[in-house]
Short mmCIF file of C-alpha atoms in Angstrom, two decimals:
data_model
loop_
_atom_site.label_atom_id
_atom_site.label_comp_id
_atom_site.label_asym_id
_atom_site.label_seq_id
_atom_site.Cartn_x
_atom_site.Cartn_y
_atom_site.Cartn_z
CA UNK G 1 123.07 14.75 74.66
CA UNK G 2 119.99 14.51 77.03
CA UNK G 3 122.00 14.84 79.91
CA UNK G 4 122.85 18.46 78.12
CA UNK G 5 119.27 19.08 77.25
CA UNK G 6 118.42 18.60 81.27
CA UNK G 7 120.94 20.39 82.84
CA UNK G 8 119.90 23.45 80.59
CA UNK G 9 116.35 23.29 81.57
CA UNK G 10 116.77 25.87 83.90
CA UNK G 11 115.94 29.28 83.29
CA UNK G 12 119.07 31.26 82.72
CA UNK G 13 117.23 34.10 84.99
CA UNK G 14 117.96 31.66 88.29
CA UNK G 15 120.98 30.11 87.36
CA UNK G 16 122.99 33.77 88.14
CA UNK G 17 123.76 33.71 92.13
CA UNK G 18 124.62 37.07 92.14
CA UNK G 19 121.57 38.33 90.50
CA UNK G 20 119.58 36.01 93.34
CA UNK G 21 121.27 37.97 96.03
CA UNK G 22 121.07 40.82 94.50
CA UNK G 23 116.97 40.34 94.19
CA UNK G 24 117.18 39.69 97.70
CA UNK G 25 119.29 42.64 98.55
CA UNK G 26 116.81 45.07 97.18
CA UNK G 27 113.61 43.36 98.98
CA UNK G 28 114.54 43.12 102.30
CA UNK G 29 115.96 47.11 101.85
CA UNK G 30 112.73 47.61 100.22
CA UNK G 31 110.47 46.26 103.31
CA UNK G 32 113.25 48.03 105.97
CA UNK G 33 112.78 51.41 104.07
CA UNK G 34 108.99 50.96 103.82
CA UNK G 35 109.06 49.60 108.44
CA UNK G 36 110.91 53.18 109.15
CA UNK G 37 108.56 55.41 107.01
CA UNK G 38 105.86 54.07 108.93
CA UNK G 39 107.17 53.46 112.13
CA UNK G 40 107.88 57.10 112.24
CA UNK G 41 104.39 58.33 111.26
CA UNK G 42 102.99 55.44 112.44
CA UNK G 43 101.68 54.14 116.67
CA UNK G 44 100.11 51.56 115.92
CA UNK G 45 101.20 47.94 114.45
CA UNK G 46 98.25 45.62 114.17
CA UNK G 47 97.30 42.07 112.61
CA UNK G 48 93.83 42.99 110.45
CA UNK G 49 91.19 40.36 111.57
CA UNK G 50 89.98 37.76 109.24
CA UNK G 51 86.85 38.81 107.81
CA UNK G 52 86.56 42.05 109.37
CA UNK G 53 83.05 43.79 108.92
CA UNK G 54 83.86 46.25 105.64
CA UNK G 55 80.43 47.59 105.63
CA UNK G 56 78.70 49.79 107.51
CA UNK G 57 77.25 49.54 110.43
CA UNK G 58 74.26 51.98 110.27
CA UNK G 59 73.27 54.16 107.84
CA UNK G 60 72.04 58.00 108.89
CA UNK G 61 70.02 60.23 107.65
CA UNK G 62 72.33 63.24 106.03
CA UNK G 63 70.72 65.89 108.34
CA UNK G 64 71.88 63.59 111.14
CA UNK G 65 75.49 64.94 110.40
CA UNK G 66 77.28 62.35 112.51
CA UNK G 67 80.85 62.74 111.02
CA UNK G 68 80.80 66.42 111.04
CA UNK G 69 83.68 69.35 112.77
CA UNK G 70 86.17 66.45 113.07
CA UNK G 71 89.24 67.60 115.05
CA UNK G 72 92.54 67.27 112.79
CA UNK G 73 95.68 65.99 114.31
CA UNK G 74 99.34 67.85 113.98
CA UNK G 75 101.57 65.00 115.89
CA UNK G 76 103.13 62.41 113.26
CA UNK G 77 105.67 60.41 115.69
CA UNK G 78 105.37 58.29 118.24
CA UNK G 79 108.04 57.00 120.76
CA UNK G 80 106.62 54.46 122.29
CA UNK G 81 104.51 52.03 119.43
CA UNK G 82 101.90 49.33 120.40
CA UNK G 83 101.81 46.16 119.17
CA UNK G 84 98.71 43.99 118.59
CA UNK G 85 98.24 40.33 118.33
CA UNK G 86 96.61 38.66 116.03
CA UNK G 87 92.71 38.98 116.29
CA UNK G 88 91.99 35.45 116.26
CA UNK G 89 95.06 34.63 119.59
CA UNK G 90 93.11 37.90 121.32
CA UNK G 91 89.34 36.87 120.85
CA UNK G 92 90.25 33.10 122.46
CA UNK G 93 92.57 35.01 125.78
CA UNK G 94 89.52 37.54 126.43
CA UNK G 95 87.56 34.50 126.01
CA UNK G 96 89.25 32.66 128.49
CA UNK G 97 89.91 35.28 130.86
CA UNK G 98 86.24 36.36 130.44
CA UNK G 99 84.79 33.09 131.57
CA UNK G 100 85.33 33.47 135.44
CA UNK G 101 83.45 36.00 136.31
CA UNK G 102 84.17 36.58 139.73
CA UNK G 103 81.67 38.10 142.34
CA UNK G 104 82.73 41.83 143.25
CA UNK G 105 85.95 42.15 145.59
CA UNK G 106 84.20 44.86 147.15
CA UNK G 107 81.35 45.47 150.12
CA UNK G 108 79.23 48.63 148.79
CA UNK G 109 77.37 50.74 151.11
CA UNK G 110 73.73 50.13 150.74
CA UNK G 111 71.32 52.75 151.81
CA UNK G 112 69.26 55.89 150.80
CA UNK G 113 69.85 59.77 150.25
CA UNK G 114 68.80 62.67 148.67
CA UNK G 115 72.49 61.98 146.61
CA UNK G 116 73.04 59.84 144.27
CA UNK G 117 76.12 59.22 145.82
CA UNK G 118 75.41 60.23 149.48
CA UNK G 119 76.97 63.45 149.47
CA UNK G 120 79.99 62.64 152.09
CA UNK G 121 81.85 65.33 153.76
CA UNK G 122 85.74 65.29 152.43
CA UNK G 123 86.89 63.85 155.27
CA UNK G 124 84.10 60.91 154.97
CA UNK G 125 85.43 60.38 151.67
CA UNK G 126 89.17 60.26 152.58
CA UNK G 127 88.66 58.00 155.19
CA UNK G 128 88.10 55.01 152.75
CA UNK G 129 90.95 55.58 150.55
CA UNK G 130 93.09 52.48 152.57
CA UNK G 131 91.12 49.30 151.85
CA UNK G 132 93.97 46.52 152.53
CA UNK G 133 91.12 45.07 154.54
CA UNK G 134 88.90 44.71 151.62
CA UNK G 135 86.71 42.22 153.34
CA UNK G 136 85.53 44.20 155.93
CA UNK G 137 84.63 47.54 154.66
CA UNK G 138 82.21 48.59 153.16
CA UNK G 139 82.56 51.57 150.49
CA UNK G 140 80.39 54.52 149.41
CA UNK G 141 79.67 53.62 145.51
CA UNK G 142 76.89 55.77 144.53
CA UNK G 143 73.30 54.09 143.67
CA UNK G 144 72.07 55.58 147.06
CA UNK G 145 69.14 56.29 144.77
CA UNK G 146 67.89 54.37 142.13
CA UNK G 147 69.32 54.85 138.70
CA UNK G 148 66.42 55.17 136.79
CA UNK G 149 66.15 52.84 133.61
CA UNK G 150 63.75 50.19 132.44
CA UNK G 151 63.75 46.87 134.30
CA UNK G 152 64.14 45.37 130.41
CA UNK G 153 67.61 47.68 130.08
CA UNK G 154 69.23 46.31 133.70
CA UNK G 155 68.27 42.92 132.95
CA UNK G 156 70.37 43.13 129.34
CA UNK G 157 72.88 44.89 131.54
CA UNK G 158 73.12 41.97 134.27
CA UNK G 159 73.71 39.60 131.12
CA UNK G 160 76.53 41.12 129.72
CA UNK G 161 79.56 39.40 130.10
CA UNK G 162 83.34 39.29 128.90
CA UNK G 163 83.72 43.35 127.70
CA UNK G 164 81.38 46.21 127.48
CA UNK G 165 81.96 49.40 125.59
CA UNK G 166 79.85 52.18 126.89
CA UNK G 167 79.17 55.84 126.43
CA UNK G 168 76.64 58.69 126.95
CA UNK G 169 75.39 61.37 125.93
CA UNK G 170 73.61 63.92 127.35
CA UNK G 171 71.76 66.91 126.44
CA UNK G 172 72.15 66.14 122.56
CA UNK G 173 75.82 67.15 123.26
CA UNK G 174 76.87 64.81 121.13
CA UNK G 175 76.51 62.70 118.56
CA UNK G 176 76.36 59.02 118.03
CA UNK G 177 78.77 57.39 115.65
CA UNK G 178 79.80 53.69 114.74
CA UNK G 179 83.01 52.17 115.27
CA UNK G 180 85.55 51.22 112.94
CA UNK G 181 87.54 48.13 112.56
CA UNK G 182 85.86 45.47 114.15
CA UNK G 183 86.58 42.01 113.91
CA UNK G 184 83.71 39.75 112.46
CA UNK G 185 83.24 38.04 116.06
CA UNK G 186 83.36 41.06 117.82
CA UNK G 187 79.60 42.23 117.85
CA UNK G 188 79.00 38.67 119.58
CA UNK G 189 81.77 38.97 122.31
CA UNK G 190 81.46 43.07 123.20
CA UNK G 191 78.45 44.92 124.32
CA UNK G 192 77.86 48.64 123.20
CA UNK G 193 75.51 50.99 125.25
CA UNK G 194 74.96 53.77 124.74
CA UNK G 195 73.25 55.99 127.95
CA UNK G 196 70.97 59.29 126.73
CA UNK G 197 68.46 61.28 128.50
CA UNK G 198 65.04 62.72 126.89
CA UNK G 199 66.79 65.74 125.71
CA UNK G 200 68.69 63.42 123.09
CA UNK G 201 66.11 61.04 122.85
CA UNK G 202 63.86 63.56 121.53
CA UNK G 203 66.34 64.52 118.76
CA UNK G 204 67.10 61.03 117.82
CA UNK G 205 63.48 60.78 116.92
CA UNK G 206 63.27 64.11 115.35
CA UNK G 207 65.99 61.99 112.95
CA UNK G 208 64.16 59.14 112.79
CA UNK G 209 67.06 56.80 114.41
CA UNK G 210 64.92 55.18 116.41
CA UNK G 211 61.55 53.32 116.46
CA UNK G 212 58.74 54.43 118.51
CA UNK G 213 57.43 51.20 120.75
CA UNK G 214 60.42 49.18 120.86
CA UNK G 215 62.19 47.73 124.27
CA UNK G 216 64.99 47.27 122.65
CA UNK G 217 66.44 50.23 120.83
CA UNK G 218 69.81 50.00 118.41
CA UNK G 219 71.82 52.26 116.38
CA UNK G 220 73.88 50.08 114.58
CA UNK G 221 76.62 48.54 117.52
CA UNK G 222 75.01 50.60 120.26
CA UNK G 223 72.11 49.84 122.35
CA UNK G 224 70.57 52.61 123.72
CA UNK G 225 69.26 52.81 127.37
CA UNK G 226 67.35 55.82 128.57
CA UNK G 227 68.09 57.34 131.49
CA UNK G 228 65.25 59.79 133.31
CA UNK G 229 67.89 62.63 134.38
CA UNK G 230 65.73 64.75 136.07
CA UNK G 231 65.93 61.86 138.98
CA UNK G 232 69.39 62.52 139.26
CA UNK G 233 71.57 65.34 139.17
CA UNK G 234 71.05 68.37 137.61
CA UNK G 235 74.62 68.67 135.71
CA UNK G 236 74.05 66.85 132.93
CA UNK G 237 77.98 66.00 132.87
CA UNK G 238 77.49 64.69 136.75
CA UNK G 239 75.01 61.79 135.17
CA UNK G 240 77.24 61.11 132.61
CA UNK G 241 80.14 60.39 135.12
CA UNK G 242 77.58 57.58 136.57
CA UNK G 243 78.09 55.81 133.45
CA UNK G 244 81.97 56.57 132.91
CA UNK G 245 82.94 56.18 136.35
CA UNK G 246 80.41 53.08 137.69
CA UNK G 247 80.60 50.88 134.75
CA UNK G 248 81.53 48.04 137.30
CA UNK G 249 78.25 48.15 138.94
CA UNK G 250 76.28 48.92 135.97
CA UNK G 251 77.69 46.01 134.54
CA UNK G 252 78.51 43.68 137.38
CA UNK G 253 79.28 40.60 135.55
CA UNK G 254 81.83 41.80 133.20
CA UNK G 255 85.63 41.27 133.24
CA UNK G 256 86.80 44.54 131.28
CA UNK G 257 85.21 47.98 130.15
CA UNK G 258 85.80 51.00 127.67
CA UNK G 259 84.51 54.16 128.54
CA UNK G 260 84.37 56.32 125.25
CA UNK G 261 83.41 59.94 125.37
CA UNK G 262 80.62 60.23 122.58
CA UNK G 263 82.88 62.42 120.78
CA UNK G 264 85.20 60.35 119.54
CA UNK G 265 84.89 57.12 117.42
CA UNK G 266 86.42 53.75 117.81
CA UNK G 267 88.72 52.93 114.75
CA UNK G 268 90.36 49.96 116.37
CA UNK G 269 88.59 46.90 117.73
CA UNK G 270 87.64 47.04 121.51
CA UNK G 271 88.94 43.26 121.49
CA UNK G 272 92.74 44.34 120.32
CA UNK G 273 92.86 47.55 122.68
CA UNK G 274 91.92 45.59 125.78
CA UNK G 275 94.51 43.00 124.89
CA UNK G 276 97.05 45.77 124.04
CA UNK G 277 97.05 48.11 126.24
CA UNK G 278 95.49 46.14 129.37
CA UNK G 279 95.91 42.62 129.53
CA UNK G 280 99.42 42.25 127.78
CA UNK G 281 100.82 45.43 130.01
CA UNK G 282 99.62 43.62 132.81
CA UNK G 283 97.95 46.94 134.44
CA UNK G 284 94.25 47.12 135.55
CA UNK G 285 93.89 50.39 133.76
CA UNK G 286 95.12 52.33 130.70
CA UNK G 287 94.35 56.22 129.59
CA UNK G 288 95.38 58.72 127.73
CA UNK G 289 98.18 61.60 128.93
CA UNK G 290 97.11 64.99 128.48
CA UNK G 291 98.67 66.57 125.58
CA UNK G 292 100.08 69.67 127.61
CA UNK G 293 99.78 69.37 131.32
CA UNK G 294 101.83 67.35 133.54
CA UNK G 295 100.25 68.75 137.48
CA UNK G 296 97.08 68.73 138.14
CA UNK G 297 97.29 72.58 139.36
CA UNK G 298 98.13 72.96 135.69
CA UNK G 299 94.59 71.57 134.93
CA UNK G 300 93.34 73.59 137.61
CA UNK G 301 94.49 76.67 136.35
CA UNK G 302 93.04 75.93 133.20
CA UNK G 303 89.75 75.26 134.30
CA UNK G 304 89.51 78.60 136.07
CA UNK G 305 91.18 80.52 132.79
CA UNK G 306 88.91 78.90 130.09
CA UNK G 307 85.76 78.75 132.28
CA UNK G 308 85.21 74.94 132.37
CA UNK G 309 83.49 75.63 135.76
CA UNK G 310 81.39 77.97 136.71
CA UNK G 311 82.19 78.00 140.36
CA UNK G 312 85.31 79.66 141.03
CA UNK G 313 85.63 79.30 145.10
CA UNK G 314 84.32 76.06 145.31
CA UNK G 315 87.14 75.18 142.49
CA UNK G 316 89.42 76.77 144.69
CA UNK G 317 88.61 75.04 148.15
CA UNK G 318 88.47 71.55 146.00
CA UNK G 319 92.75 72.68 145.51
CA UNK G 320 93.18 73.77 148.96
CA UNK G 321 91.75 71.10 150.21
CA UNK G 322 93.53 68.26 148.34
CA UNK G 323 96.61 70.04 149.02
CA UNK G 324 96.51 69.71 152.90
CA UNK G 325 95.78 66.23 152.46
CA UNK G 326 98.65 65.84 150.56
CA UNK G 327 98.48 66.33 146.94
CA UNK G 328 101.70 66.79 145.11
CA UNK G 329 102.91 68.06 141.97
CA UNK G 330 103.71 65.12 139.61
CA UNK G 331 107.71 64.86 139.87
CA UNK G 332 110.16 61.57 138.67
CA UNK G 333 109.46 60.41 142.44
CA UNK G 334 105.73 58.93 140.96
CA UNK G 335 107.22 56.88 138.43
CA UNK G 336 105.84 54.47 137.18
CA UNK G 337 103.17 56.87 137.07
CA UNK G 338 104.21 59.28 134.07
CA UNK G 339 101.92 62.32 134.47
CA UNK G 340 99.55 63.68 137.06
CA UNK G 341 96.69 64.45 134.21
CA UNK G 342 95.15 62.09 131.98
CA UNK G 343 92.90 62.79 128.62
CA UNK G 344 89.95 61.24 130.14
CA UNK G 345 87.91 60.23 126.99
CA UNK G 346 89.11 57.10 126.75
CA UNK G 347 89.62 54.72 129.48
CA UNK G 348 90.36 50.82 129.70
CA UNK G 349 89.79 48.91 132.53
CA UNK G 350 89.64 45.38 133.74
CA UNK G 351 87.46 45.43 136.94
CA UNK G 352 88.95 43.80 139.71
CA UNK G 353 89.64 45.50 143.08
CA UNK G 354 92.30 48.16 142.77
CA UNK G 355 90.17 49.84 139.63
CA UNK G 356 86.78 48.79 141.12
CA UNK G 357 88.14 50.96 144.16
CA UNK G 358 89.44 54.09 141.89
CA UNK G 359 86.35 54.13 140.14
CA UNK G 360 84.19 54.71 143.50
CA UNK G 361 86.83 56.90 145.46
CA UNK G 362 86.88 59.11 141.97
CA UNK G 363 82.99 59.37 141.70
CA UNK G 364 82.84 60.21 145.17
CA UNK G 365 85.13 63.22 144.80
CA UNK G 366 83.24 64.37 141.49
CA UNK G 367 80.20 64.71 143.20
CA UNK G 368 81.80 66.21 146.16
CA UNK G 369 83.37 68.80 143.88
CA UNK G 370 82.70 68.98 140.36
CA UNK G 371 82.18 66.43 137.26
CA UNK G 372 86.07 67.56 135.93
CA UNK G 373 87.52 63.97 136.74
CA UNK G 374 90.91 65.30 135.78
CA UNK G 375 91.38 67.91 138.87
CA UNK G 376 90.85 64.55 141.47
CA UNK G 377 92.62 61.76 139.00
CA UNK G 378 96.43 62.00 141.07
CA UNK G 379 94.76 62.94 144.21
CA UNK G 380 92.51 59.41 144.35
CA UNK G 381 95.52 57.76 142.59
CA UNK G 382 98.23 58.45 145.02
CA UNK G 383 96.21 58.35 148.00
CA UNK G 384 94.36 55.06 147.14
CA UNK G 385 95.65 51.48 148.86
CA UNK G 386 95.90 49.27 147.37
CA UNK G 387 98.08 50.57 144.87
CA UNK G 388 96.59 50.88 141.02
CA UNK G 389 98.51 49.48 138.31
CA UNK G 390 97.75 52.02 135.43
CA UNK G 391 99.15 52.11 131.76
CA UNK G 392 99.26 55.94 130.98
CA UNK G 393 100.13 56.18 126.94
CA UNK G 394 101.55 58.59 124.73
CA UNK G 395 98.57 61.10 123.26
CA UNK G 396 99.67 59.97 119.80
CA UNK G 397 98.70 56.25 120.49
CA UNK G 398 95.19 57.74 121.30
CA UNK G 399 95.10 59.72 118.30
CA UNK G 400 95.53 56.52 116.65
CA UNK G 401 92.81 54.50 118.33
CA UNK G 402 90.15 57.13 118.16
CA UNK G 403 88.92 59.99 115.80
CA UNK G 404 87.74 62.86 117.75
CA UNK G 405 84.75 65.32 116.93
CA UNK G 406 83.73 68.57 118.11
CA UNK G 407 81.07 68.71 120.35
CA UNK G 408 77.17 69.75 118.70
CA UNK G 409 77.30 73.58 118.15
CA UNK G 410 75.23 75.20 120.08
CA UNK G 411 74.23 79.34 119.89
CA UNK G 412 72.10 81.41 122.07
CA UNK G 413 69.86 84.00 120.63
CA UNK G 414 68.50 87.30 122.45
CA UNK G 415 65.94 84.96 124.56
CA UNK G 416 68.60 82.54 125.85
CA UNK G 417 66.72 79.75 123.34
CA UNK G 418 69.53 76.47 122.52
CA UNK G 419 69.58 75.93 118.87
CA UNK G 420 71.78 72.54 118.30
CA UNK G 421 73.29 72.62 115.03
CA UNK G 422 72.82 69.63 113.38
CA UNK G 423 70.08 68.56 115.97
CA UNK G 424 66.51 68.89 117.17
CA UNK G 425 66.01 73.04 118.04
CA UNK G 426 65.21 72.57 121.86
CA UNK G 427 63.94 75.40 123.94
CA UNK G 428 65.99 76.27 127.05
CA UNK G 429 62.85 75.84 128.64
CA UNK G 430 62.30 72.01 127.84
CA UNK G 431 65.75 71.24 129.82
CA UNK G 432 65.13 73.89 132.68
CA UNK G 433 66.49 70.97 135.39
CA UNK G 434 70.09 72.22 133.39
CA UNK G 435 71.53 75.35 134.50
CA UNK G 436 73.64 77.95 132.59
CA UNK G 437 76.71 78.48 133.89
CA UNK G 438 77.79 81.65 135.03
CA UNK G 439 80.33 83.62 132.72
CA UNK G 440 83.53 84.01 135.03
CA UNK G 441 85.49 87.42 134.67
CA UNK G 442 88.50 86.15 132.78
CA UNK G 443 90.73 88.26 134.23
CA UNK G 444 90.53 86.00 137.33
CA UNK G 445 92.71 82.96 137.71
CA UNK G 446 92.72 80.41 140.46
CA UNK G 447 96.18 81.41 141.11
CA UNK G 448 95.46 84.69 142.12
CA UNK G 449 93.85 83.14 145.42
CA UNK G 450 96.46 80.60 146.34
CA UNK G 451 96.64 80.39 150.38
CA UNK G 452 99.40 78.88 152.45
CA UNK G 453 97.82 75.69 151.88
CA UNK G 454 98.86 75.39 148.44
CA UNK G 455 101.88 77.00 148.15
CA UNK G 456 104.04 74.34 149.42
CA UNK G 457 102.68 72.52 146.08
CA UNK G 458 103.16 75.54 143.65
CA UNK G 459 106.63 75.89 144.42
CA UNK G 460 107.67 72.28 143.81
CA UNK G 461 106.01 72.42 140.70
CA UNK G 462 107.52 75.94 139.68
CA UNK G 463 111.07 74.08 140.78
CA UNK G 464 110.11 70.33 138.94
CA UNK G 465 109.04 72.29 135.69
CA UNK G 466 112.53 74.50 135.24
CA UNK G 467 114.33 71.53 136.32
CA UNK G 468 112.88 69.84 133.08
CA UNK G 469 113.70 73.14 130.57
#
């Protein structure tokens, strides 16, 4: 009788097979149905830190109106999804790899000039694109002048090590926001700066984001670092490609770097994108594609259509010019290079040679031509030897990474005064080192002056982009 009693113990409820299988039937269809749904809306597949920091990281002022004119996002699927380790595995490999930090592979040109960058005819420039022999040249890498910050600033800069995030802005074009998602070791492994000139120094203050007599000023992750402009160029977009594009000198003891335009926020940990998209892809760099273009004439066109520069003919000789040296419309013959125009607001790097070298070959051609880094990307990138290793993802990963923001309003009234909306009101005269552009008759496009030089290039890309209807 109490052998009876025990074998009855159990609970009728688990003593049915079928109604076991059947339990685990439904969950594991459950979970597949719930993968799919999200893998198809979805880029992203991450492992959430332990302890991650919930709260904010700075609190502004409402009239500060950092999260304000947010761009939406239309794309839902993604064909190509990134995976990220667990926060814990990533922190202890950038760790390690972070430890050795070893002294720059490259010789830099020392010397002075009225350039920042020494102002090298094309041909100057070209002439140090091969660097097999990397320890016997020396390379023009801007810093023929002195970038002007405090001697407090470089010496916090000279101590970072292991990964820096950094960012600028300039001429209150922007504004500053915190990012999202980080783990609860990450403040104490990454360095944030932020690089501004007086122009949106003056408006931080206006908002009260900053102290008055402090060496060290913060916003939340960011530590900000004046720089005095007016010693510099007088595009404020040419100093902020100092910052985007010489991050390795800036920063000379670090082993990787994100560049993030100041309009967009971080919403996934700088630790997990370096890891993903960098170290586990075994590339020295990773960007964004463009959402529409593939050529670079494409971009080029654009530029000239939409008046992103002002100066038309020097726009067109920068074409002509990379097309006699050999510029070439992106075609399958480039793979594993998968587009000829990158979205240039976010870039990954781990500084070693081949990126060390595209970072100064790039500069150099921005401030031979213009600050639009996309119209010389494929040029420096195909010409360059050693050969860079690059990880070009799908826009919709970078949608996922990173919320982007319109830039600061900005209206002109009857006596050409800049009202910022949502900043300090700044007369036009208290930036005067900043030109206006010049409005460019929009019936004019680049293509209507194409030469011979160029036409070699239109009609491959004519032929590669039917080919592909």
């Amino acid at each position: 009788m109490r052998r009876k009693m025990k074998s009855n113990s159990t609970p009728l409820f688990f003593q049915s097979k079928l109604l076991c299988f059947s339990l685990l039937y439904l969950s594991t269809s459950l979970f597949l149905a719930l993968y799919i749904s999200l893998s198809k809306t979805k880029c992203l597949f991450r492992s959430s830190p332990f302890e991650p920091l919930h709260t904010p990281l700075f609190s502004y002022p409402s009239s500060y109106g950092e999260h304000k004119y947010a761009i939406s996002t239309v794309r839902s699927t993604c064909s190509s999804p990134v995976f990220f380790s667990d926060y814990w595995k990533v922190l202890k490999e950038i760790q390690d790899l972070s430890k050795d930090s070893p002294l720059s592979p490259l010789k830099y040109m020392q010397g002075k000039a009225e350039s920042f960058g020494g102002n090298f005819s094309a041909q100057k420039r070209f002439s140090y694109f091969d660097h097999h022999q990397s320890n016997v040249t020396e390379i023009p890498c801007g810093f023929f002048k002195d970038f002007p910050i405090s001697d407090y600033d470089r010496n916090e800069m000279e101590n970072c090590n292991g990964v820096v995030v950094v960012s600028a802005i300039f001429n209150d074009h922007d504004k500053i926001r915190q990012p999202k998602g980080l783990g609860s070791k990450t403040l104490d492994n990454v360095c944030f700066y932020m690089f501004i000139d007086d122009v949106t120094l003056t408006s931080l203050k206006h908002h009260k984001l900053l102290s008055q007599n402090h060496p060290e000023n913060r916003i939340g992750a960011w530590r900000i670092v004046e720089v005095l402009s007016k010693d510099l160029y007088e595009n404020p977009a040419m100093n902020g490609v100092i910052a985007k594009y010489l991050v390795h000198r800036l920063f000379p003891n670090v082993k990787f770097s994100i560049w993030v335009d100041a309009k967009l926020q971080l919403v996934v940990d700088p630790l997990l994108l370096i890891h993903g998209l960098v170290v586990s892809q075994k590339v020295d760099m990773a960007i964004s594609k463009h959402p529409f273009y593939v050529h670079t004439m494409e971009e080029a066109m654009a530029t000239s259509r939409w008046k992103k520069w002002s100066d038309l003919s020097g726009l067109r000789t920068q074409m002509e010019t990379y097309c006699e040296f050999g510029l070439q419309p992106w075609s399958p013959n480039k793979l594993p290079y998968t587009s000829d125009v990158p979205d240039s607001a976010l870039i990954m790097r781990k500084h070693g040679l081949k990126s060390n070298l595209f970072s100064c070959l790039l500069f150099n051609e921005l401030e031979g031509f213009n600050p639009r880094d996309q119209l010389a990307f494929a040029f420096v990138r195909d010409q360059m030897r050693p050969k860079l290793k690059m990880n070009m993802f799908e826009v919709q990963v970078f949608e996922q990474i990173a919320v982007e923001y319109r830039h600061n309003l900005i209206k002109f009234s009857s006596h050409d005064n800049m009202t910022i909306i949502g900043g300090s009101q700044s007369q036009s005269q208290s930036h005067s080192h900043t030109k206006r552009s010049k409005i460019i008759n929009p019936s004019l496009d680049l293509i209507n002056y194409g030469s011979n030089k160029c036409q070699n290039y239109l009609s491959k890309m004519w032929d590669e982009s039917q080919s592909h209807d």
